[in-house]
XYZ file of C-alpha atoms in Angstrom:
367
model
C -43.616 -201.557 -40.426
C -42.841 -202.462 -44.045
C -39.410 -202.577 -45.629
C -40.344 -199.590 -47.827
C -41.262 -197.533 -44.758
C -37.965 -198.370 -43.065
C -36.030 -197.447 -46.197
C -37.913 -194.136 -46.466
C -37.228 -193.289 -42.818
C -33.533 -194.016 -43.278
C -33.381 -191.783 -46.351
C -35.105 -188.956 -44.472
C -32.609 -189.335 -41.628
C -29.693 -189.083 -44.059
C -31.179 -185.980 -45.716
C -31.896 -184.293 -42.379
C -28.362 -184.953 -41.179
C -27.064 -183.471 -44.419
C -29.256 -180.380 -43.953
C -27.942 -179.996 -40.385
C -24.384 -180.085 -41.697
C -25.159 -177.500 -44.400
C -26.874 -175.263 -41.818
C -23.734 -175.370 -39.681
C -21.621 -174.319 -42.667
C -24.040 -171.492 -43.513
C -23.904 -170.231 -39.914
C -20.098 -170.231 -39.993
C -20.004 -168.322 -43.283
C -22.554 -165.741 -42.142
C -20.537 -165.183 -38.959
C -17.386 -164.791 -41.033
C -19.134 -162.230 -43.227
C -20.313 -160.349 -40.136
C -16.757 -160.231 -38.787
C -15.593 -158.808 -42.121
C -18.300 -156.151 -41.857
C -16.988 -155.158 -38.434
C -13.470 -154.865 -39.857
C -14.819 -152.670 -42.657
C -16.360 -150.398 -40.008
C -13.013 -150.130 -38.203
C -11.234 -149.198 -41.436
C -13.839 -146.508 -42.172
C -13.574 -145.075 -38.648
C -9.783 -144.951 -38.962
C -10.062 -142.547 -41.914
C -11.166 -139.815 -39.498
C -13.867 -138.636 -41.896
C -17.620 -139.008 -41.887
C -17.825 -142.606 -43.030
C -20.604 -143.757 -45.343
C -21.590 -147.149 -44.011
C -24.480 -147.688 -46.397
C -23.348 -147.568 -50.023
C -26.315 -147.913 -52.424
C -24.128 -148.777 -55.430
C -22.264 -151.484 -53.483
C -25.501 -152.998 -52.153
C -26.960 -153.134 -55.667
C -23.810 -154.777 -57.053
C -23.816 -157.483 -54.358
C -27.496 -158.269 -54.942
C -26.989 -158.471 -58.711
C -24.070 -160.853 -58.231
C -26.177 -163.020 -55.922
C -28.791 -163.284 -58.664
C -26.227 -163.940 -61.402
C -24.573 -166.741 -59.392
C -27.852 -168.341 -58.364
C -27.860 -171.999 -59.527
C -31.478 -172.603 -58.435
C -33.896 -174.053 -57.492
C -34.662 -170.817 -55.592
C -35.692 -167.948 -57.854
C -33.324 -165.028 -58.359
C -35.599 -162.754 -56.340
C -35.763 -165.203 -53.425
C -31.976 -165.507 -53.434
C -31.565 -161.732 -53.486
C -34.006 -161.336 -50.586
C -31.958 -163.757 -48.482
C -28.807 -161.774 -49.225
C -30.659 -158.537 -48.476
C -31.396 -159.667 -44.925
C -27.829 -160.917 -44.376
C -26.473 -157.583 -45.614
C -28.969 -155.659 -43.464
C -27.921 -157.544 -40.322
C -24.208 -157.101 -41.088
C -24.651 -153.385 -41.783
C -26.431 -152.994 -38.448
C -23.213 -154.185 -36.776
C -21.374 -151.299 -38.462
C -23.998 -148.581 -38.109
C -27.786 -149.222 -38.112
C -29.480 -147.383 -40.969
C -32.164 -144.944 -39.796
C -35.022 -144.622 -42.256
C -38.178 -142.500 -42.243
C -41.189 -143.562 -44.281
C -44.727 -142.427 -44.977
C -46.667 -144.068 -42.149
C -48.356 -145.191 -40.070
C -47.081 -148.719 -39.488
C -48.502 -151.247 -41.895
C -48.434 -149.095 -45.044
C -47.057 -150.198 -48.393
C -44.336 -147.575 -47.933
C -43.119 -149.378 -44.808
C -43.159 -152.608 -46.781
C -41.043 -150.914 -49.470
C -38.604 -149.609 -46.846
C -38.119 -153.108 -45.417
C -37.755 -154.585 -48.889
C -34.985 -152.113 -49.716
C -33.117 -151.848 -46.398
C -33.978 -155.154 -44.711
C -35.505 -155.774 -41.310
C -32.404 -154.710 -39.348
C -32.844 -151.059 -40.376
C -34.378 -148.706 -37.812
C -37.525 -147.329 -39.411
C -39.675 -144.405 -38.291
C -43.241 -143.764 -39.534
C -44.223 -140.165 -40.316
C -47.615 -138.706 -41.112
C -46.852 -136.902 -44.397
C -44.440 -136.934 -47.327
C -43.106 -133.455 -46.529
C -42.326 -134.633 -42.984
C -40.178 -137.424 -44.438
C -38.247 -134.826 -46.456
C -37.804 -132.615 -43.368
C -36.505 -135.461 -41.177
C -33.855 -136.374 -43.736
C -32.878 -132.735 -44.291
C -32.528 -132.218 -40.531
C -30.270 -135.273 -40.197
C -32.646 -137.044 -37.793
C -32.585 -140.026 -40.171
C -30.203 -140.986 -42.960
C -32.786 -141.839 -45.590
C -36.447 -141.479 -46.413
C -38.811 -143.641 -48.447
C -41.630 -141.966 -50.381
C -43.994 -143.186 -53.121
C -43.588 -141.539 -56.523
C -45.819 -143.356 -59.019
C -48.347 -146.163 -59.361
C -48.792 -148.217 -62.510
C -52.576 -147.775 -62.344
C -53.122 -144.276 -60.945
C -49.978 -142.513 -62.157
C -47.615 -140.074 -60.456
C -47.823 -138.963 -56.804
C -47.677 -135.200 -57.307
C -46.958 -134.335 -53.691
C -43.642 -136.194 -53.845
C -42.551 -134.364 -57.009
C -43.561 -130.993 -55.570
C -41.366 -131.544 -52.506
C -38.270 -131.784 -54.712
C -38.820 -128.191 -55.882
C -37.801 -126.807 -52.481
C -35.442 -129.548 -51.298
C -31.717 -130.145 -51.692
C -32.051 -133.878 -51.076
C -30.909 -136.409 -53.649
C -32.490 -139.603 -54.896
C -30.247 -142.458 -53.720
C -32.264 -145.427 -54.907
C -35.600 -146.832 -55.953
C -37.704 -149.849 -55.106
C -40.731 -151.258 -56.909
C -43.397 -153.071 -54.948
C -46.128 -155.271 -56.378
C -49.319 -154.028 -54.739
C -51.936 -156.555 -53.669
C -55.064 -155.201 -52.028
C -57.263 -157.324 -49.753
C -60.691 -156.676 -48.272
C -60.370 -157.283 -44.538
C -62.592 -157.253 -41.474
C -62.192 -157.448 -37.699
C -63.390 -160.185 -35.384
C -66.533 -158.164 -34.563
C -67.492 -157.406 -38.168
C -70.674 -158.920 -39.581
C -69.737 -159.626 -43.238
C -73.367 -159.543 -44.378
C -73.873 -156.099 -42.790
C -70.971 -154.113 -44.257
C -72.108 -150.582 -45.093
C -68.781 -148.739 -45.271
C -65.328 -149.550 -46.679
C -62.254 -147.565 -45.644
C -59.054 -147.179 -47.631
C -56.652 -144.650 -49.102
C -58.083 -142.819 -52.117
C -55.517 -144.418 -54.449
C -56.385 -147.910 -53.232
C -60.106 -147.274 -53.667
C -59.378 -146.178 -57.233
C -57.215 -149.242 -57.906
C -60.078 -151.522 -56.779
C -62.946 -149.556 -58.357
C -64.228 -152.266 -60.729
C -64.115 -154.981 -58.073
C -66.008 -152.784 -55.626
C -68.583 -151.878 -58.272
C -69.193 -155.587 -58.896
C -69.233 -156.832 -55.289
C -70.208 -153.848 -53.098
C -71.952 -151.373 -55.415
C -74.108 -149.777 -52.713
C -71.537 -149.628 -49.923
C -70.071 -146.247 -48.937
C -66.385 -145.829 -49.800
C -64.517 -143.610 -47.360
C -61.045 -142.295 -48.230
C -58.670 -142.026 -45.254
C -55.027 -140.982 -44.843
C -53.563 -144.469 -45.381
C -54.471 -148.127 -45.705
C -53.025 -148.737 -42.247
C -55.366 -146.097 -40.847
C -58.225 -147.900 -42.600
C -57.187 -151.171 -40.947
C -57.120 -149.531 -37.516
C -60.586 -148.016 -37.964
C -62.381 -151.338 -38.499
C -61.045 -152.891 -35.289
C -64.053 -151.816 -33.245
C -66.743 -151.392 -35.902
C -69.139 -154.238 -36.697
C -70.383 -152.849 -40.040
C -67.161 -151.763 -41.781
C -64.303 -153.255 -43.768
C -60.921 -152.003 -44.974
C -58.825 -152.376 -48.095
C -55.149 -152.808 -47.238
C -52.152 -155.102 -47.682
C -50.760 -158.154 -45.923
C -48.655 -156.151 -43.474
C -51.669 -154.191 -42.200
C -53.702 -157.378 -41.786
C -50.935 -158.997 -39.724
C -50.183 -155.870 -37.683
C -53.793 -155.142 -36.701
C -55.041 -158.729 -36.450
C -57.631 -158.577 -39.230
C -59.205 -161.382 -41.236
C -58.883 -161.260 -45.021
C -62.346 -161.621 -46.525
C -61.303 -161.373 -50.203
C -57.744 -161.537 -51.580
C -56.112 -159.573 -54.394
C -59.054 -157.403 -55.324
C -57.025 -154.863 -57.342
C -58.422 -154.348 -60.855
C -55.045 -154.876 -62.549
C -52.976 -157.926 -61.548
C -49.738 -156.123 -62.490
C -50.513 -153.219 -60.148
C -47.251 -151.894 -58.663
C -45.908 -148.755 -57.003
C -42.458 -147.227 -57.362
C -40.833 -145.681 -54.303
C -37.813 -143.373 -54.085
C -35.033 -143.498 -51.502
C -34.056 -139.922 -50.605
C -30.879 -138.866 -48.799
C -27.976 -136.433 -48.869
C -25.258 -138.423 -50.658
C -24.283 -138.556 -54.318
C -24.196 -142.179 -55.457
C -21.310 -143.403 -57.672
C -21.820 -145.580 -60.748
C -23.169 -149.059 -59.988
C -23.199 -150.412 -63.551
C -26.987 -150.286 -64.039
C -28.263 -146.855 -63.088
C -31.004 -144.284 -63.584
C -30.940 -140.502 -63.345
C -33.720 -138.103 -62.385
C -33.858 -134.423 -63.378
C -35.977 -131.389 -62.628
C -35.927 -128.843 -65.474
C -37.562 -125.420 -65.816
C -37.877 -124.120 -69.389
C -38.400 -120.600 -70.658
C -41.920 -120.053 -71.991
C -41.094 -119.767 -75.693
C -41.866 -121.645 -78.954
C -39.913 -124.884 -79.355
C -38.916 -125.082 -75.678
C -40.037 -128.700 -75.267
C -38.246 -129.708 -78.467
C -35.038 -128.039 -77.255
C -35.353 -129.905 -73.979
C -35.787 -133.364 -75.502
C -33.537 -133.094 -78.589
C -30.184 -133.706 -76.805
C -31.540 -136.923 -75.272
C -32.492 -138.191 -78.746
C -29.149 -137.236 -80.265
C -27.159 -139.007 -77.543
C -29.492 -142.076 -77.637
C -30.535 -141.689 -74.006
C -33.568 -143.784 -73.066
C -36.155 -141.630 -71.273
C -38.329 -143.696 -68.922
C -40.606 -140.951 -67.581
C -41.496 -137.334 -68.329
C -43.902 -135.528 -65.990
C -45.022 -131.899 -65.920
C -45.880 -129.948 -62.778
C -46.938 -126.299 -62.356
C -44.004 -124.148 -61.317
C -44.169 -122.420 -57.947
C -42.581 -119.295 -59.450
C -45.506 -118.069 -61.539
C -48.778 -118.857 -63.300
C -48.721 -120.903 -66.498
C -45.067 -121.900 -66.134
C -44.090 -125.522 -65.699
C -41.377 -127.814 -64.384
C -40.454 -131.056 -66.129
C -39.461 -134.135 -64.139
C -37.473 -136.557 -66.286
C -36.108 -140.054 -65.584
C -33.692 -141.817 -67.928
C -31.419 -144.838 -67.993
C -27.760 -144.234 -67.181
C -25.576 -142.323 -64.719
C -24.959 -138.574 -64.841
C -21.164 -139.158 -65.007
C -21.318 -141.198 -68.236
C -19.759 -139.303 -71.176
C -22.805 -139.061 -73.451
C -25.130 -138.238 -70.571
C -22.923 -135.505 -69.120
C -22.699 -133.918 -72.588
C -26.477 -134.042 -73.019
C -27.005 -132.461 -69.600
C -24.691 -129.595 -70.510
C -26.745 -128.916 -73.650
C -30.047 -129.107 -71.782
C -28.674 -126.800 -69.101
C -27.709 -124.234 -71.744
C -31.296 -123.897 -72.998
C -33.103 -124.328 -69.665
C -33.841 -121.569 -67.186
C -32.971 -124.026 -64.420
C -31.718 -127.619 -64.322
C -31.354 -129.697 -61.181
C -30.074 -133.278 -61.170
C -32.127 -134.953 -58.442
C -29.794 -137.930 -58.413
C -28.193 -140.837 -60.223
C -28.830 -144.128 -58.466
C -28.937 -147.912 -59.008
C -31.975 -149.237 -60.817
C -34.174 -151.234 -58.465
C -32.860 -154.791 -58.064
C -35.689 -156.268 -55.984
């Protein structure tokens, strides 16, 4: 053994001992935080009212502070994810959050739910978006997670339509970078693939790649990417397009990675619940507005937002359920409904609209 090797071993030993000491300090601090969380729960119970254990605005503020204080070398997002899991575990000591999501297990919606609430939340897969709304409305779960728009394929109309007949509020949002993989089972013969399963949106998001690599293979749309992953388990001539979670959950082999046509492909998900969320400091608001069918109606709708310098981030139109050739506008903008300029603009819009419903003000997605 050379002198250099001995010196290197000694340095490694010193560094490992230092890491062990830091780990002990981290464990002590996490335990201290958890004890504080338990005390918070006791204070809330002592009020004698229905305590809100999960506070979206508070969670967003803590995550933003974690990112602002981050000295590196971890990225801000990695630091926030670590804090997310600590907060999720501490909240579970107070009251585990029950969350419904568009299933089955292994979907991108489940991945979004875990990204937003952490792995200590109790999540429940449901078969359809309207079922997620019903479970939250019935009080069986506290929150629901539903997709609302994709950067490639646009808005998910079924989610918007559910808001027309629901009293639920939007409590938060989460954006998820979507990576699609072509995957097979252990019995699949890669050279004999004749059918590829996936959700219709995923097939559309990978259209160019499929045209180039599997132009003559049948593309079969199914209810979800997770369902696609399950189908190929026992079929020797099929493949599925799905994400990492589905591959891990169903034990599939990834044949080709990141086959989406656009590398910036992402999906936005909404957190739905029953509570009104206070100001967090960096918020968005979503509206549903019905306008009278008359000349200048769209101008009257948008003019107050321009005058009060409110930044609109999305405007979608859906057919109204109250009659033919009438429409409902879904609008997202930056800011909270309680801000002075925004509240004034909403009053003006409400005066010219046949119906105005604030779907919620909520923290802009942090992760």
